[in-house]
Amino acid sequence: MHDDPVHIPIDGVLDLHTFRPREVGELVPDYLEECRRRGIYSVRIIHGKGTGTLRRTVHAILARLPGVASFRLADGDAGGWGATLVELRRGEG
């Protein structure tokens, strides 16, 4: 079975609630790279609070991406520990 591509807006906010956990490993890097191409360098990834498994997965992905300058859990008004704020490097990398 082949799934049709899902078109998501590239606006600096990625809500992972609508995706399967197995899609995150490819989705997050692709989304962040597209943000960089469009000049969006501050991104919020919404992973939810839950058990923390998805958050840990997202953080592991972010830690290995050269285009990521930094990341941290969001403040309370931006989702708290249910979201991660990502700063992307400008230019190549």
PDB file of C-alpha atoms in Angstrom:
ATOM      1  CA  MET A   1       0.000   0.000   0.000  1.00  0.00           C
ATOM      2  CA  HIS A   2       1.371   3.393  -0.974  1.00  0.00           C
ATOM      3  CA  ASP A   3       0.169   6.465   0.895  1.00  0.00           C
ATOM      4  CA  ASP A   4      -0.482   9.685  -0.991  1.00  0.00           C
ATOM      5  CA  PRO A   5       1.793  12.565   0.023  1.00  0.00           C
ATOM      6  CA  VAL A   6       0.412  14.841   2.689  1.00  0.00           C
ATOM      7  CA  HIS A   7       0.700  18.533   1.919  1.00  0.00           C
ATOM      8  CA  ILE A   8       1.377  20.588   5.012  1.00  0.00           C
ATOM      9  CA  PRO A   9       1.830  24.348   5.218  1.00  0.00           C
ATOM     10  CA  ILE A  10       5.433  25.477   5.661  1.00  0.00           C
ATOM     11  CA  ASP A  11       4.830  28.262   8.170  1.00  0.00           C
ATOM     12  CA  GLY A  12       7.228  27.480  11.007  1.00  0.00           C
ATOM     13  CA  VAL A  13       4.796  25.372  13.035  1.00  0.00           C
ATOM     14  CA  LEU A  14       4.827  21.595  12.648  1.00  0.00           C
ATOM     15  CA  ASP A  15       2.076  19.745  14.533  1.00  0.00           C
ATOM     16  CA  LEU A  16       3.001  16.077  14.728  1.00  0.00           C
ATOM     17  CA  HIS A  17      -0.412  14.995  16.037  1.00  0.00           C
ATOM     18  CA  THR A  18      -1.622  14.257  12.507  1.00  0.00           C
ATOM     19  CA  PHE A  19       1.320  11.977  11.621  1.00  0.00           C
ATOM     20  CA  ARG A  20       2.259   8.421  12.500  1.00  0.00           C
ATOM     21  CA  PRO A  21       5.306   8.032  14.755  1.00  0.00           C
ATOM     22  CA  ARG A  22       7.143   6.121  12.000  1.00  0.00           C
ATOM     23  CA  GLU A  23       6.855   9.181   9.731  1.00  0.00           C
ATOM     24  CA  VAL A  24       8.604  11.564  12.136  1.00  0.00           C
ATOM     25  CA  GLY A  25      12.167  10.473  11.304  1.00  0.00           C
ATOM     26  CA  GLU A  26      11.837  11.676   7.730  1.00  0.00           C
ATOM     27  CA  LEU A  27       9.232  14.398   8.240  1.00  0.00           C
ATOM     28  CA  VAL A  28      11.099  16.542  10.790  1.00  0.00           C
ATOM     29  CA  PRO A  29      14.370  16.898   8.823  1.00  0.00           C
ATOM     30  CA  ASP A  30      12.500  17.515   5.554  1.00  0.00           C
ATOM     31  CA  TYR A  31      10.234  20.132   7.141  1.00  0.00           C
ATOM     32  CA  LEU A  32      13.135  21.962   8.779  1.00  0.00           C
ATOM     33  CA  GLU A  33      15.125  22.005   5.552  1.00  0.00           C
ATOM     34  CA  GLU A  34      12.157  23.440   3.683  1.00  0.00           C
ATOM     35  CA  CYS A  35      11.774  26.113   6.378  1.00  0.00           C
ATOM     36  CA  ARG A  36      15.424  27.073   5.915  1.00  0.00           C
ATOM     37  CA  ARG A  37      14.942  27.272   2.142  1.00  0.00           C
ATOM     38  CA  ARG A  38      12.053  29.667   2.725  1.00  0.00           C
ATOM     39  CA  GLY A  39      13.955  31.816   5.212  1.00  0.00           C
ATOM     40  CA  ILE A  40      12.071  30.569   8.288  1.00  0.00           C
ATOM     41  CA  TYR A  41      14.664  30.114  11.036  1.00  0.00           C
ATOM     42  CA  SER A  42      12.462  29.839  14.138  1.00  0.00           C
ATOM     43  CA  VAL A  43      10.270  26.741  14.182  1.00  0.00           C
ATOM     44  CA  ARG A  44       7.871  25.288  16.734  1.00  0.00           C
ATOM     45  CA  ILE A  45       7.374  21.524  16.686  1.00  0.00           C
ATOM     46  CA  ILE A  46       4.274  20.373  18.553  1.00  0.00           C
ATOM     47  CA  HIS A  47       4.767  16.808  19.783  1.00  0.00           C
ATOM     48  CA  GLY A  48       2.324  16.785  22.686  1.00  0.00           C
ATOM     49  CA  LYS A  49       2.978  15.937  26.300  1.00  0.00           C
ATOM     50  CA  GLY A  50       1.903  12.290  26.551  1.00  0.00           C
ATOM     51  CA  THR A  51       4.542   9.875  27.808  1.00  0.00           C
ATOM     52  CA  GLY A  52       7.415  11.878  26.338  1.00  0.00           C
ATOM     53  CA  THR A  53       8.402   9.246  23.784  1.00  0.00           C
ATOM     54  CA  LEU A  54       7.697  11.448  20.770  1.00  0.00           C
ATOM     55  CA  ARG A  55       9.462  14.412  22.412  1.00  0.00           C
ATOM     56  CA  ARG A  56      12.561  12.279  23.008  1.00  0.00           C
ATOM     57  CA  THR A  57      12.450  11.066  19.402  1.00  0.00           C
ATOM     58  CA  VAL A  58      12.163  14.635  18.084  1.00  0.00           C
ATOM     59  CA  HIS A  59      15.018  15.827  20.314  1.00  0.00           C
ATOM     60  CA  ALA A  60      17.243  12.949  19.152  1.00  0.00           C
ATOM     61  CA  ILE A  61      16.555  13.902  15.527  1.00  0.00           C
ATOM     62  CA  LEU A  62      17.247  17.586  16.193  1.00  0.00           C
ATOM     63  CA  ALA A  63      20.504  16.807  17.996  1.00  0.00           C
ATOM     64  CA  ARG A  64      21.960  15.149  14.903  1.00  0.00           C
ATOM     65  CA  LEU A  65      20.873  17.700  12.273  1.00  0.00           C
ATOM     66  CA  PRO A  66      23.649  20.103  11.245  1.00  0.00           C
ATOM     67  CA  GLY A  67      21.106  22.754  10.208  1.00  0.00           C
ATOM     68  CA  VAL A  68      19.803  23.050  13.788  1.00  0.00           C
ATOM     69  CA  ALA A  69      21.536  25.774  15.809  1.00  0.00           C
ATOM     70  CA  SER A  70      19.620  25.076  19.032  1.00  0.00           C
ATOM     71  CA  PHE A  71      16.388  23.718  20.470  1.00  0.00           C
ATOM     72  CA  ARG A  72      14.540  23.862  23.770  1.00  0.00           C
ATOM     73  CA  LEU A  73      11.173  23.117  25.275  1.00  0.00           C
ATOM     74  CA  ALA A  74       8.668  25.881  24.679  1.00  0.00           C
ATOM     75  CA  ASP A  75       7.552  28.345  27.328  1.00  0.00           C
ATOM     76  CA  GLY A  76       4.091  27.866  28.804  1.00  0.00           C
ATOM     77  CA  ASP A  77       2.413  30.239  26.333  1.00  0.00           C
ATOM     78  CA  ALA A  78       3.909  28.351  23.355  1.00  0.00           C
ATOM     79  CA  GLY A  79       2.967  24.828  24.416  1.00  0.00           C
ATOM     80  CA  GLY A  80       5.225  24.158  27.404  1.00  0.00           C
ATOM     81  CA  TRP A  81       6.776  20.725  27.416  1.00  0.00           C
ATOM     82  CA  GLY A  82       4.335  19.687  24.667  1.00  0.00           C
ATOM     83  CA  ALA A  83       6.298  21.678  22.081  1.00  0.00           C
ATOM     84  CA  THR A  84       9.914  22.307  21.150  1.00  0.00           C
ATOM     85  CA  LEU A  85      11.289  25.570  19.806  1.00  0.00           C
ATOM     86  CA  VAL A  86      13.998  25.171  17.185  1.00  0.00           C
ATOM     87  CA  GLU A  87      16.442  27.766  15.897  1.00  0.00           C
ATOM     88  CA  LEU A  88      17.877  26.924  12.495  1.00  0.00           C
ATOM     89  CA  ARG A  89      21.273  27.942  11.160  1.00  0.00           C
ATOM     90  CA  ARG A  90      21.262  30.538   8.418  1.00  0.00           C
ATOM     91  CA  GLY A  91      23.048  29.671   5.206  1.00  0.00           C
ATOM     92  CA  GLU A  92      24.585  26.279   4.476  1.00  0.00           C
ATOM     93  CA  GLY A  93      24.867  23.529   7.056  1.00  0.00           C
TER      94      GLY A  93
END
